[in-house]
Structure formats: C-alpha cells, structure tokens
XYZ file of C-alpha atoms in Angstrom:
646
model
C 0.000 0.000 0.000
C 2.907 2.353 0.738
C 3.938 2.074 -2.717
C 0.641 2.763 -4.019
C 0.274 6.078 -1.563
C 3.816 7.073 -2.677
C 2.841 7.714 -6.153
C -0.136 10.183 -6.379
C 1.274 13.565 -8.151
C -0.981 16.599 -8.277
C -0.986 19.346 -10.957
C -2.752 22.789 -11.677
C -3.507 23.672 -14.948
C -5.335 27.053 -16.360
C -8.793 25.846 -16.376
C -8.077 22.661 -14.144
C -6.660 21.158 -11.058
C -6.126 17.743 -10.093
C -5.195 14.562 -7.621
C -3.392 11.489 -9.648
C -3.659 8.273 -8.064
C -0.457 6.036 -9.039
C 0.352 2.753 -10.113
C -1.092 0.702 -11.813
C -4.125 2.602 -12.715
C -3.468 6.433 -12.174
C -7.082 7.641 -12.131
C -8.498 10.883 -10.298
C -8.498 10.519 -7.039
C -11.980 9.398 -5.187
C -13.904 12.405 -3.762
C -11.740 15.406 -4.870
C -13.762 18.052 -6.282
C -12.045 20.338 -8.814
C -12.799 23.917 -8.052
C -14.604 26.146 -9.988
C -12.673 28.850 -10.959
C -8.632 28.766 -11.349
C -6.538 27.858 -8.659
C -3.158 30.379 -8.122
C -0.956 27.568 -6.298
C -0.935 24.373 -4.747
C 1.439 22.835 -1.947
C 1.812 19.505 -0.184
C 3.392 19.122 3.491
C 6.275 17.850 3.282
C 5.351 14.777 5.688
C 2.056 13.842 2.523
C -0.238 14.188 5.151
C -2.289 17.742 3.745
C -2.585 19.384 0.194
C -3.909 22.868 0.113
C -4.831 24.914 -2.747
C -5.710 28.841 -3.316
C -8.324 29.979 -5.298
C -9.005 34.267 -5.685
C -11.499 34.062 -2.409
C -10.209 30.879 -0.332
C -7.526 28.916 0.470
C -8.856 24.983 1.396
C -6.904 22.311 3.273
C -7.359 18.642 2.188
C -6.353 15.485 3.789
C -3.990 13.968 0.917
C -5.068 10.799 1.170
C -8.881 10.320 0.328
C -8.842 14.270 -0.196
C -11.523 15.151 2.258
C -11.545 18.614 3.062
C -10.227 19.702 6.553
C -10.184 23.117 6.630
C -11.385 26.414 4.687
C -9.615 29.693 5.331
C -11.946 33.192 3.950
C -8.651 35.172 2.547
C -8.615 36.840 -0.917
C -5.397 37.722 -2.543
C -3.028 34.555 -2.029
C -0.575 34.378 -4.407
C 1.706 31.765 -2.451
C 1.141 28.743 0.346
C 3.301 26.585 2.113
C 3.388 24.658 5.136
C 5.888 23.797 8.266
C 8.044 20.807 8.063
C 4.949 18.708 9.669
C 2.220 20.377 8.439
C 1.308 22.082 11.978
C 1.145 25.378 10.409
C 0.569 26.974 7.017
C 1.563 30.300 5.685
C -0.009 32.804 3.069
C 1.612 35.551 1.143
C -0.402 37.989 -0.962
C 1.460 41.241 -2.765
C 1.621 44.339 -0.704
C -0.803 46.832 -0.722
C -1.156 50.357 0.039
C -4.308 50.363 3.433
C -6.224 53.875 3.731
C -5.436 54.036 7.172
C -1.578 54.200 6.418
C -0.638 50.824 8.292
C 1.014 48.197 6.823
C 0.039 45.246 5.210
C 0.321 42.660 6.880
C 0.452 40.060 3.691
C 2.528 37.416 5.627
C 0.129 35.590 7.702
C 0.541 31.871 9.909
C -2.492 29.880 10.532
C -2.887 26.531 12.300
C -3.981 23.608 9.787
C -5.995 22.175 12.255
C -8.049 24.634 13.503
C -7.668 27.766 10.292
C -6.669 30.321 13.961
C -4.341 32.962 12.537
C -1.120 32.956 14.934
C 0.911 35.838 13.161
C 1.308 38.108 10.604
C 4.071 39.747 9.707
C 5.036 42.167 6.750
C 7.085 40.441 3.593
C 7.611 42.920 0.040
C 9.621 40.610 -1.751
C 8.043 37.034 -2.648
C 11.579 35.391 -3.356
C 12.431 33.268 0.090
C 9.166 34.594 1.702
C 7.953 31.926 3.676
C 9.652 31.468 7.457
C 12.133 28.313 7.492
C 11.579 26.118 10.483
C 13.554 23.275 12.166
C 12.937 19.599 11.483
C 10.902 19.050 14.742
C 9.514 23.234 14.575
C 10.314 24.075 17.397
C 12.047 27.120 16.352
C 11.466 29.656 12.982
C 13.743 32.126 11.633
C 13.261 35.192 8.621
C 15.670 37.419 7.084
C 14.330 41.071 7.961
C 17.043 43.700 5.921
C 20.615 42.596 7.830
C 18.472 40.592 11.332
C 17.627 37.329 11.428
C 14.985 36.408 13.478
C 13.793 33.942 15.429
C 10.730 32.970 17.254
C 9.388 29.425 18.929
C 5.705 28.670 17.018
C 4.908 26.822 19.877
C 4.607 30.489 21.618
C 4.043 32.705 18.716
C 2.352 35.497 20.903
C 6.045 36.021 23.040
C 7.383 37.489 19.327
C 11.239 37.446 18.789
C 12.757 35.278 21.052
C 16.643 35.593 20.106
C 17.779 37.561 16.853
C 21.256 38.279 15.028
C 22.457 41.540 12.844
C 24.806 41.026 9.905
C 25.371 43.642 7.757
C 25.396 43.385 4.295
C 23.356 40.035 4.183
C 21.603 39.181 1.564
C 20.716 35.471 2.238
C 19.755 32.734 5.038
C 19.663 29.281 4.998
C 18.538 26.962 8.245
C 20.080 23.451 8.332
C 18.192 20.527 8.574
C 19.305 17.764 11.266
C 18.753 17.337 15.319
C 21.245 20.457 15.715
C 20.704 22.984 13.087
C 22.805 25.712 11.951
C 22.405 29.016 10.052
C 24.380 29.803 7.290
C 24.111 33.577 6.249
C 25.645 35.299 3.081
C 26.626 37.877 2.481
C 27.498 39.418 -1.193
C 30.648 41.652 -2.329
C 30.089 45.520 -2.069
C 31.961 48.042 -2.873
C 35.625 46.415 -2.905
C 34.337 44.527 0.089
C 34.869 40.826 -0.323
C 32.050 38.482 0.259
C 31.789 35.937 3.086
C 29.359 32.906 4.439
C 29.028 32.358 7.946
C 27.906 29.789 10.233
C 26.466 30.232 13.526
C 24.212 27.506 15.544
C 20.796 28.671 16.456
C 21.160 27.898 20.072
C 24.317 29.872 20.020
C 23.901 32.868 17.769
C 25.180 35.171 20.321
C 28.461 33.906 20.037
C 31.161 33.314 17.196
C 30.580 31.938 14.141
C 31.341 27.901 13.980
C 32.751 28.306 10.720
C 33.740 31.463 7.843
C 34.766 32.094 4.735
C 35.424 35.029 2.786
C 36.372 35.307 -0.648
C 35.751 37.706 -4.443
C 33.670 37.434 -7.469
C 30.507 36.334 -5.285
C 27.035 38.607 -6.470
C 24.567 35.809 -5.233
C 24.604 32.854 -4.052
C 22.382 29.523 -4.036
C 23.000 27.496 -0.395
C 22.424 23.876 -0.286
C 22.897 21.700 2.846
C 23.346 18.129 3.283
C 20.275 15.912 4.572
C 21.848 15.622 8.143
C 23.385 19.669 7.861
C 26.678 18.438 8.714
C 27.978 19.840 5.790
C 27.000 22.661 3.393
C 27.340 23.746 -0.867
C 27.705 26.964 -1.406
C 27.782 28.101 -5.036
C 28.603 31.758 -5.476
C 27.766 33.503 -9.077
C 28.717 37.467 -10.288
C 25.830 39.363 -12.691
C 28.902 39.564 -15.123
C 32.061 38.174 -16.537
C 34.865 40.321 -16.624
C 36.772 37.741 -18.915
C 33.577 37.878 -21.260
C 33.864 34.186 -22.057
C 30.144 33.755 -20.451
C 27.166 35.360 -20.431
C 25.630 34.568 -17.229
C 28.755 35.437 -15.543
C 31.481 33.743 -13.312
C 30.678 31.210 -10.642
C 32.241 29.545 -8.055
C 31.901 27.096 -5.476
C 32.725 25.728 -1.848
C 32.261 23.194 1.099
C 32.118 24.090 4.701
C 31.577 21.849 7.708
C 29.051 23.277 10.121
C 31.353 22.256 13.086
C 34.198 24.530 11.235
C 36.451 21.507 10.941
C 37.236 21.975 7.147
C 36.234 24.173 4.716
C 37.692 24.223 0.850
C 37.014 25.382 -2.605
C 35.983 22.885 -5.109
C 38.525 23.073 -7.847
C 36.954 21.780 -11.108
C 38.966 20.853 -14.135
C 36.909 22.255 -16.822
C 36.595 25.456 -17.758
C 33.097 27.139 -17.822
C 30.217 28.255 -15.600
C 28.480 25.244 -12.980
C 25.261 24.136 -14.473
C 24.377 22.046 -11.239
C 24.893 20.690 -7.937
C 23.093 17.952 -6.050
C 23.859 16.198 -2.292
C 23.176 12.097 -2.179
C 20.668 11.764 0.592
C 23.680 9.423 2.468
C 25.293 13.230 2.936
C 28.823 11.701 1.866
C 28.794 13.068 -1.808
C 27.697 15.233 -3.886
C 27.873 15.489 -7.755
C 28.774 18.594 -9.849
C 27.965 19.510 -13.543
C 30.238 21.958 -14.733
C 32.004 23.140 -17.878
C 31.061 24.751 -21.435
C 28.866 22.221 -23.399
C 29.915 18.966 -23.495
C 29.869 19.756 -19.863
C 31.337 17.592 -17.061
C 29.524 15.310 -14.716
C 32.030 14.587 -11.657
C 31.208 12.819 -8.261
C 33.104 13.862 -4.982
C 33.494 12.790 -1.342
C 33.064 14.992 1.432
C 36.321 15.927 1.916
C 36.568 17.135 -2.036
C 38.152 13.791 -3.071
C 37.013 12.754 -6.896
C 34.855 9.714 -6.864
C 33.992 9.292 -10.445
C 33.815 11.078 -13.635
C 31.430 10.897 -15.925
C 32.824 12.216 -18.704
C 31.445 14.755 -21.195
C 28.100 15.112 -22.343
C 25.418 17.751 -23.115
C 23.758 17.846 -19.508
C 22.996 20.685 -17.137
C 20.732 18.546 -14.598
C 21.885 16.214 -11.801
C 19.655 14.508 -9.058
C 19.838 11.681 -6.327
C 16.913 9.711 -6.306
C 15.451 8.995 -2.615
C 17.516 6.026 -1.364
C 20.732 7.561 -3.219
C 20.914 4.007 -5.538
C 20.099 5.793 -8.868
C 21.195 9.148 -10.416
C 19.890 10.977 -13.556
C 22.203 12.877 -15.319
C 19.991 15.259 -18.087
C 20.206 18.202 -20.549
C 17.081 20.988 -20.791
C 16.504 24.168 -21.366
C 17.952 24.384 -25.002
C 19.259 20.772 -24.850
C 17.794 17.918 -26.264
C 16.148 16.682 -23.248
C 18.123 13.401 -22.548
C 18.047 11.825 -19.287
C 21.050 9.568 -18.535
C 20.319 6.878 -15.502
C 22.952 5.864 -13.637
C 23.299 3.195 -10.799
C 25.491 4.109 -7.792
C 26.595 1.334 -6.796
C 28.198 -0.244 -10.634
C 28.569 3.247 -11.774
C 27.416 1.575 -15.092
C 24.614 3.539 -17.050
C 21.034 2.010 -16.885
C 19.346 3.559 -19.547
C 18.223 6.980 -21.387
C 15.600 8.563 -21.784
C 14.285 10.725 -24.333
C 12.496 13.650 -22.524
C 12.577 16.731 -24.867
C 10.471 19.886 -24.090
C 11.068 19.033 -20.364
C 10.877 21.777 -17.332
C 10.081 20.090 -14.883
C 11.502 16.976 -13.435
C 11.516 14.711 -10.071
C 12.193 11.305 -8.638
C 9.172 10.037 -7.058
C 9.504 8.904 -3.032
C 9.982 5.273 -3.974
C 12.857 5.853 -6.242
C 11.558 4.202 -9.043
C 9.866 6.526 -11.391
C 10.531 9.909 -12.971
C 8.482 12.925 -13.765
C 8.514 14.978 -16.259
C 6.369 17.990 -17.159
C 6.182 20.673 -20.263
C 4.711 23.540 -18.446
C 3.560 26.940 -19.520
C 4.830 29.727 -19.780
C 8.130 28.299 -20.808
C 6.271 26.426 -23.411
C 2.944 26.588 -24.437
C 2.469 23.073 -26.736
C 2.850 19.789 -25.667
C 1.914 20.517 -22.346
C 1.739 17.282 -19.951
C 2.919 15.352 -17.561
C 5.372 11.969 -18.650
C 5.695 8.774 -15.717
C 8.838 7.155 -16.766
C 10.243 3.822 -15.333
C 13.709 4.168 -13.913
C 14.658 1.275 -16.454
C 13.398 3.347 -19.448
C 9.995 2.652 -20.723
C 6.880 5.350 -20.561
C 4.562 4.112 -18.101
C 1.805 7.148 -17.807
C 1.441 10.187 -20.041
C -1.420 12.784 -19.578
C -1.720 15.885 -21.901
C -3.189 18.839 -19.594
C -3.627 22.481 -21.450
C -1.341 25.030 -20.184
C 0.045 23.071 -17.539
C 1.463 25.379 -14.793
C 2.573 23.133 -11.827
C 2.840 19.582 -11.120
C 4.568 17.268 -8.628
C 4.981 14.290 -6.440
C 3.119 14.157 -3.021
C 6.158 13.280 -0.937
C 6.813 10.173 1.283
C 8.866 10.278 4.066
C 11.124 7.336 3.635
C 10.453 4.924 5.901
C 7.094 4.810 4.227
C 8.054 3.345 0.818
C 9.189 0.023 0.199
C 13.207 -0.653 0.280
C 14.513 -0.349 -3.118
C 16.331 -3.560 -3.219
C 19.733 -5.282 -4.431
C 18.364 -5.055 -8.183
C 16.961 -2.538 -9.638
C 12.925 -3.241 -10.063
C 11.205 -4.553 -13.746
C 8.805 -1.891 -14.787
C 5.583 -2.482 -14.756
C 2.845 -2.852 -17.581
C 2.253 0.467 -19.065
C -1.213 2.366 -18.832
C -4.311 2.706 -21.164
C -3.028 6.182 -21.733
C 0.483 5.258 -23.241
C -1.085 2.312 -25.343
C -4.268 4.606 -26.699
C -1.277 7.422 -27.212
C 1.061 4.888 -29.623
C -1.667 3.644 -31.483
C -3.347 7.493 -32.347
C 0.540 8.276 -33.120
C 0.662 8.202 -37.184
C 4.639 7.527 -38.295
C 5.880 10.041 -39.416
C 7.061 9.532 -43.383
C 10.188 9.121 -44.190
C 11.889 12.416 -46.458
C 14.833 11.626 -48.701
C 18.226 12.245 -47.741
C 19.765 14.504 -50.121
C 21.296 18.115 -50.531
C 19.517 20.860 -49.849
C 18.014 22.793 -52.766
C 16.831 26.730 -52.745
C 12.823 26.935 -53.725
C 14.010 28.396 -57.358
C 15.799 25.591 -57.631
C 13.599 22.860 -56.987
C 12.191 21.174 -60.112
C 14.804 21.557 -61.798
C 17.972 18.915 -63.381
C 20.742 19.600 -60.658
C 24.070 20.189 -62.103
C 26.586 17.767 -62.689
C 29.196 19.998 -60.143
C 26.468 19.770 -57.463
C 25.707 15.884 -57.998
C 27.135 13.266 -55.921
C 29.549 10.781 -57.113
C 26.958 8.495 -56.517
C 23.766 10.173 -58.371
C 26.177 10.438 -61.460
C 27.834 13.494 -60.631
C 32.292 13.845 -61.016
C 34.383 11.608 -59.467
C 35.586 13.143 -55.471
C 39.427 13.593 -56.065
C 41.333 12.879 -53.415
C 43.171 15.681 -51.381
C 45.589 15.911 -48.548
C 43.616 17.342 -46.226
C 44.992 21.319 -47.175
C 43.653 22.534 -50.188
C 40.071 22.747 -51.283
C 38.731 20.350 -54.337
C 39.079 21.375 -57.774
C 35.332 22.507 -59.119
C 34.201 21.550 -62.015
C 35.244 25.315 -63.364
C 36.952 27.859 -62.510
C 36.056 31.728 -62.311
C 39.741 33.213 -63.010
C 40.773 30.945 -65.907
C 44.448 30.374 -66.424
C 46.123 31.834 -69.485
C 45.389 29.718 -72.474
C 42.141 27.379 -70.945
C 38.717 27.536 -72.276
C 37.589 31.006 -72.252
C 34.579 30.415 -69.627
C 36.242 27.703 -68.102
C 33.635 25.052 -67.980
C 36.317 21.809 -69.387
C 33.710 19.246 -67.866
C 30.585 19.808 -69.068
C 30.987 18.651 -72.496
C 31.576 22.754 -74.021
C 35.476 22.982 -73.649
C 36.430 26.145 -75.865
C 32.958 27.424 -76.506
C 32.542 30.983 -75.508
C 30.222 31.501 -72.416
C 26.979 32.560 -73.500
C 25.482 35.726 -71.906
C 21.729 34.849 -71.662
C 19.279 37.514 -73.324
C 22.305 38.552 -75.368
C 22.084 37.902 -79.293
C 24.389 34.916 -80.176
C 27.145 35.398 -82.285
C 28.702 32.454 -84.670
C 31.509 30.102 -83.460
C 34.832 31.567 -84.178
C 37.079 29.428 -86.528
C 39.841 26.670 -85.382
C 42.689 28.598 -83.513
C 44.927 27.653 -86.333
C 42.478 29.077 -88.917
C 42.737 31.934 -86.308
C 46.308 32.414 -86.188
C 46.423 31.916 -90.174
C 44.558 34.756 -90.218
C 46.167 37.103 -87.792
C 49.180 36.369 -89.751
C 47.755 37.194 -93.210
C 46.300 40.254 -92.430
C 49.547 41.634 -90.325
C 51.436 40.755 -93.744
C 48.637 42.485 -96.069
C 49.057 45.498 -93.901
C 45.375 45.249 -93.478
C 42.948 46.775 -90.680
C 40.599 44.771 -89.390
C 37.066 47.296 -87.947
C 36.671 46.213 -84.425
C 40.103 44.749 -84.211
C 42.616 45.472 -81.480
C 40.467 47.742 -79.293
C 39.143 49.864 -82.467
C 35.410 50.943 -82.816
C 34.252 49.702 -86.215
C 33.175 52.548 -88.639
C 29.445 53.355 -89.007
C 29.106 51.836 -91.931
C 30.177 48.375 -90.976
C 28.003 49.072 -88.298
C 25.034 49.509 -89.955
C 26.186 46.223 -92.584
C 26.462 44.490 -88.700
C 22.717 45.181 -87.649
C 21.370 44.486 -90.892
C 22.778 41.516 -91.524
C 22.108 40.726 -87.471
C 17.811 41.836 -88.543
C 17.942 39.173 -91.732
C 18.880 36.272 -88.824
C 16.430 37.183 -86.525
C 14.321 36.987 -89.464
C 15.316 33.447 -90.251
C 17.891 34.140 -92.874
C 21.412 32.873 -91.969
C 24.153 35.222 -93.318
C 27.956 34.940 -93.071
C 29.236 36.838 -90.274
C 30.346 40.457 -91.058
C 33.168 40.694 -88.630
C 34.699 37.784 -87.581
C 36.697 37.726 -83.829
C 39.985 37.241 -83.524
C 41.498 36.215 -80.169
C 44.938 37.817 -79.690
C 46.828 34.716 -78.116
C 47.820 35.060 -74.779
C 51.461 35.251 -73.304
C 53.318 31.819 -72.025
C 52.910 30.758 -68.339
C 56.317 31.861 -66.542
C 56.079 28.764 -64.279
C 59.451 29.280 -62.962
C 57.418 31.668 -60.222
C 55.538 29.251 -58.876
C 57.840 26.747 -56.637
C 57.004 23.806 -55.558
C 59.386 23.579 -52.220
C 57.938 26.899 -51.440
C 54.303 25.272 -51.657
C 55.180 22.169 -49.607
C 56.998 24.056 -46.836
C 53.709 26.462 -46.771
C 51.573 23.463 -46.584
C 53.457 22.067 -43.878
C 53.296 25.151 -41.962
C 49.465 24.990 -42.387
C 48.913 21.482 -40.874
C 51.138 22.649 -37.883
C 49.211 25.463 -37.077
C 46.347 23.535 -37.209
C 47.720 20.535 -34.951
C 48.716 22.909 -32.512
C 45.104 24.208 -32.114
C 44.060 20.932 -31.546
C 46.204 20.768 -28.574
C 44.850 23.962 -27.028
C 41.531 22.165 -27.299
C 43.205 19.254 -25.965
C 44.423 21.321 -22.842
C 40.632 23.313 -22.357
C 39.609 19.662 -21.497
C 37.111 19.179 -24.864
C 36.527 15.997 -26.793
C 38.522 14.978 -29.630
C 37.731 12.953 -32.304
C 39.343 9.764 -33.368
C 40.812 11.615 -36.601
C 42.047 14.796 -35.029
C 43.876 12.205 -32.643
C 45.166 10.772 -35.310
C 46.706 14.286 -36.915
C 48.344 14.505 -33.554
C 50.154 11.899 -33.989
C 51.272 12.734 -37.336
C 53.028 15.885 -35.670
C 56.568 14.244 -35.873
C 56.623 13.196 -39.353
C 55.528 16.613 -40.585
C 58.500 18.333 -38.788
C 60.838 15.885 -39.741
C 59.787 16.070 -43.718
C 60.401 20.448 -42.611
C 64.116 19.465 -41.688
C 64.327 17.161 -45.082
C 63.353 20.223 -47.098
C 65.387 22.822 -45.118
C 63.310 24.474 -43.065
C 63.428 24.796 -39.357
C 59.667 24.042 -37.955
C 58.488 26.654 -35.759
C-alpha cells in the first residue's frame, strides 16, 4: 500500500486542477472536487499528510489521502502557500498593498492547519524566500528582515522574537536541517568589500561563528545543505564576466563543515560556468555539472576527493533519487532533453531517456519513477505530464492544457518500500500510453539529399552539385589542405577555355550571356592564327580589331545583316573575332618547395590548435587524434626540405 500512496502527483492547470492516483491505474483521485474557478498555487506538506490549494477568495486544506476537506480559510489575494516541516502550520503571502489608514500590510500571515486560527502576521515585500524556514521538529522559525535574522518558537508565537542576530550586508539565510541545526548567512561583495558565508548555531547565535569564509567574485549565491546539515554547498555567481567568455557570468563554489572543521574550494577541471549541484541523501557526496557544453559530470566525497567522472556530455541537470541508488544525469533548457540513468553502486549507465520539451523533473519517493512535465509559460504546446520507469519505458502520459505546476506528493522514507539489491522490472504500461502509440501516425520518411533553394527545386541539378553516386564527377582525393578542384573555374588560367567550364561537355565554346544575341563560333585557332598572320602581312585593318570601334558603316552592314537572322535568314558573319593569343605561363614563379613548406606550416598550425583544445579539457575525435600523432613526421619532412619548424 505504501507504494501505491507514494505515487499520487498533483498538478494545476489554467482551467483545471487535479489529484493522480499512481500505479497501476493512475485515475483521479476518489472524492476530490475540482474547483470552480482557477486555482493560483498548490502545496503539499512535506510529511504527505495535507494538500492545500488557493483559489481568488479561499484557500482549502485537504487530507492527501482520500482528499476530504479539513479546513477552509476566507482570505482573498493569495498568491503563495506553504506549510511547516509537519504540516502544523501553514503560511499565506499575498502582494503588498497600500491600506487607507496608512498601516502596513500585513500580507505574511501563519495559521494553524488544524483549527484555520491565525497565529501571526508579519510584513514580507519581496516574494523570493518569503515563507519562514523552520527546524525539522519546529520548534524554532527564523526570517531574514534587511541585515536581522529572526527567530521565534511557534509553539509560543504570541512572546514574538525570542533571540535575533544583525549582519550587515546580508543578503541570504539558509537553516540546516538535522537534530542540531545551523544558520548559514551570506553575504554578497560591495563596494571592494569581499564576500563571506558564515555559520552560527541557532542555540548559540550570540556567540562566534562555527565556521567562515570570505572570498571575491561572489554577487549571489544559491545554499544547499546536506540531509543531516553536517555539511553545506555553497555556489557563489557574479551578474557579469569580466573575462567575457560567459554570459551569465562567473561562478564559483565551496564546502564548509558546520562544526568549522574543514572548509575548501571545489577546484573543477573544466573550464566554464556550474550548471548544477546535487547532495546524495547518504550526505557523503555530492555530484557537480560543470564546464562549457559537453559539460562535465564529476562525483566527490566529502572531503573534495574525486569519486567518479562521468565524462562529457550535453547535460545541465543532476539529481539523487530517494535512497541515493540511482542518479539521472539530463540536458534541458535548449538541450535535447536526454536523461542519462545511472546506478550508484556499478557506476554503469542504466538507460536513457528521451524527454525533450522538459521543465520540470523529479524522482518520485519510492525511487523508481521519474516525472517529467512541459509547463507553460516556458512552453505553451505539448503541455503534460510523462511517468517514466527508472529502467526506461513510458509508463503514464497525460496531456493537460497550459500546464502550470505539477509534482509528487512526498513520502517520508520509511514509508516506501526498500529499493532492493536489483533494480525493479517496470511495470505494464497504462491505457493512456497504449491509446497514445496507437493514435501516433509515423511520421514519413523524407529523402536524404542536398539541400536545394525553392528556385531551384524542379529543376535537373548540375553535374558539379551531384554526388559521385547520383552520377555526378568523381571526389578527387586531397591531402587534407587545399580545397577540391570545381568543375570550373572563375579566373581561368592563361590559355584554358575562355569560360572555363572543361567538364561539361563545351570545352572552348565561348560563355553565353543569356538575353544577349548569339554570335557564330569563331574558326579553329589555327584558322585563327592563319589569319592574324595574313592580315599583319597584307598590312590590313581589321574594324573592331585590337580595341578599335568599327566605322558606321560596318556598323550599320552588322545590324542588318544581325535583322535578316532574326528573321530566319542565316548570313555569313560580317566581322569575324579574332582572339589575340595570350602570353606563355612563366612557371618558374611558382615553386614547388615553397608550396610544400607552406603546406606544412598549415597542418602545424592547425595541430597545434588541436592541442589547445586538448588542454581546455574538450573531446577529440578519433581523426584529429590521429593528426596529432602525425606531428613528428611533418616536422621531420620540414628538416628534409630545409626548413626549421616553428
């Protein structure tokens, strides 16, 4: 039964809102009633005990199992809800308004779950880390007010602040979890000043800091503590890069012990920004995705020692699942949406999954399922919600319209099954995954072939533009350093065809301007030369020859005799061309050592780039290797020919 509790997922849509049951059947869950009008939020405790929603005039507080109603609170407004850590109390935050009177809004408010009382109110502008973090057990709840934290005991909300702590400059709080919780408060670089994160415990915050750490290039920073906050991630990020080799700026990032035993920066061997970070829920490693794209998955220990590394691949996702036995490695955002499945304890991949269009995505409680949504605004097709098995196949699928929100209703976990020595089969899929590959039409296949401009289209392609294989020229084999003779050539050498086409089958005609009028073929070049000779011995003057305007007469002979073709009357032509014959080729300027050595030079330049990619930690493929390796031979054939490589 725990398994079956551990898989109902909720989601809120534009025009609907709704309770999943999970495996096998995933149907609606018995006796919820979907609201009326839009809901603005949902939220589960994180023990899966309640699930409250907020509509424009209400906020209502379910039992999650069964989904009987508990408890309706009359505000208007609420744009956010959460609850505490075991759902004793839940908290509202609506946007601040201007009252008549002058006071302020209140638009923080606490309310007991069980009986709707409202304990507190407090007032919050900003919506970003709104909500009051409490311990594990609750007995104690702090908030960031400007540079105070405060805390209180919601067991005795009426006595106010019961202990409080100023540091100036801070721009963040985070409260451990764990039987002895700490604080860990940040504070960003100002004005030359460098940034720092310090620890304090909460029953001690009137003393020293248990740990500190100060250090540059730190604008904001995202805190992330280990499941028994022992240990914390801190990853520090400036607004911009001063290097301008990244757009979102430089980041950074660090481990400190909470006891102030060891504290380090975690040095990463790829250049780039960090994509993300995740804790295993053992709290003895964490994995980091880092780097430009390919970007690099690595595990560490706690003390910063490298576990494993994954390699390079196009991911920017990492997460644990539950019992720390599987990890998904993924790419989203502008990625292709692959999710990579590893098992901890083989380190061997278990499968991938293809997951594009994802925003959205969590492990359930028992470890062995994914979720995946397409919500809106980020995109607003293919909205849904995607089960996966952690072995691969697509178990559920349910397409919801402008899908805003959707997740798991978490388990604590002693309340799911153990995961096991081997990882589980996956079970049968459901009716919506079979009805959804039978409806899917494949798609037909285009063929493969070179792309071709709309004017184009149609039309007989070229024998230059044809592969070897549709009938086109023969490829002719290069070295790898000089681009492929064409089938013509624009700048014609002295003495070749005069339009340079030599392969299509016109070698020495002219090239034909197209709406121009044609003019006959000109005689045999020896008829030509005959010619040129007779007439220089004659002493006679061609009209039109050598750069001379022909008279008017011959002019007038030229278009009427050009008016009796058109016509249809074929007439001798009245001035025949002569070609003056071009100087000799002086080929002893072009020499051939001086190519080869140039040549040379060329593939050494480019080797040596491949090394700098080499060093920046990217990929190589099997042939650039292999020009590597060719780096020896290429020097030594420099030394052959005289030259001293550089």
């Amino acid at each position: 039964m725990a398994s079956q509790i551990s898989q109902q997922y909720a989601f809120r849509a534009q025009k609907s809102l709704g309770l999943v049951s999970g495996t096998p059947d995933y149907t609606v869950v018995p006796g919820f009633a979907v609201p009326d009008v839009p809901a603005r939020t949902y939220h589960y405790s994180a023990d899966g005990r309640l699930y409250t929603y907020a509509l424009p005039t209400v906020v209502r507080i379910f039992r999650a199992e069964g989904a009987q109603l508990l408890q309706e609170l009359p505000i208007s407004n609420v744009v956010d809800v959460k609850f505490s850590p075991r759902g004793t109390y839940v908290s509202t935050w609506e946007r601040p308004v201007k009252l008549e009177d002058g006071s302020q809004h209140k638009n923080l408010r606490v309310f007991s779950a069980s009986t709707g009382e409202e304990l507190i109110a407090f007032t919050q502008k900003s919506q970003d880390g709104w909500d009051l973090q409490y311990t594990i057990s609750e007995s104690h709840a702090i908030r960031l007010v400007g540079p105070e934290i405060q805390v209180f005991r919601p067991a005795e909300w009426s006595k106010g602040i019961v202990d409080k702590l100023k540091v100036e400059g801070a721009t963040s709080v985070s409260l451990s979890p764990g039987l002895n919780p700490s604080i860990a408060i940040f504070v960003a670089e100002k004005k030359g000043a460098p940034a720092s994160i310090k620890i304090y415990g909460l029953q001690s915050l009137g003393g020293p800091p248990t740990c500190q750490k100060t250090f540059y290039k730190a604008d904001r920073s995202q805190i992330k503590w280990n499941t028994l906050g022992t240990q914390v991630l801190l990853l520090t990020q400036t607004e911009v890069d001063n290097t301008n080799k990244s757009y979102y700026g430089e980041t950074g990032m660090y481990l400190l012990s909470a006891a102030g035993n060891f504290d380090c920066r975690v040095t990463l061997d790829k250049e780039g920004p960090i994509h993300d970070f995740a804790w295993s829920p053992n709290s003895k490693e964490f994995g980091v995705v880092y780097g430009y794209m390919p970007a690099k998955t690595m595990l560490f220990d706690q003390r910063v020692r490298t576990l494993h590394d994954f390699g390079a691949s196009p991911h920017n996702f990492i997460s644990f699942n539950p019992q720390g036995r599987l990890l998904a490695l993924a790419g989203f955002g502008n990625l292709a949406g692959k999710i990579d499945i590893f098992d901890r304890r083989t380190l061997g991949k278990v499968c991938t999954i293809d997951a594009p269009n994802t925003s959205y995505c969590d492990w359930s409680p028992d470890g062995r399922f994914l979720l995946t949504a397409t919500l809106s605004p980020r995109l607003r097709v293919d909205n849904g919600i995607k089960i996966w098995h952690c072995t691969g196949p697509l178990v559920h699928l349910q397409q919801v319209e402008e899908l805003y929100q959707a997740s798991w209703r978490p388990t604590p976990i002693d309340g799911v099954p153990q995961f096991g020595a081997n990882i589980p089969p996956a079970p049968p899929p459901s009716d919506s995954v079979r009805n959804h590959e039978a409806e899917k039409k494949p798609a037909p296949a285009k063929p493969a072939g070179a792309y071709r401009p709309p004017g184009a289209r149609g039309l007989a392609t070229p024998a230059i533009f044809k592969r070897e294989d549709e009938g086109g020229a023969p490829r002719v084999p290069t070295n790898g350093t000089a681009t492929p003779p064409r089938g013509y050539n624009r700048s014609p050498a002295p003495g070749a065809p005069a339009n340079g086409y030599g392969t299509n089958g016109n070698s020495g005609a002219r090239r034909h301007v197209p709406g121009a009028p044609k003019s006959p073929s000109p005689a045999p070049d020896g008829d030509k030369k005959n010619r040129k000779r007779k007439g220089k011995k004659d002493g006679e003057e061609r009209p039109g020859a050598d750069g001379e305007a022909p008279a008017n007469g011959a002019e007038g002979e030229g278009r009427k005799h050009r008016d009796r073709k058109a016509n249809g009357v074929a007439t001798p032509p009245v001035n025949p061309i002569v070609e003056v014959e071009a100087p000799p080729v002086d080929t002893s300027a072009l020499d051939a050592i001086a190519k080869k050595v140039r040549n040379l030079s060329k593939k050494l330049k480019a080797i040596d780039e491949l090394k700098e990619k080499a060093k920046r930690g990217e990929r190589l493929e099997a042939t650039q290797l292999k020009k590597i390796d060719g780096e020896g031979e290429i020097r030594k054939e420099l030394l052959s020919l005289g030259v001293a490589s550089p």
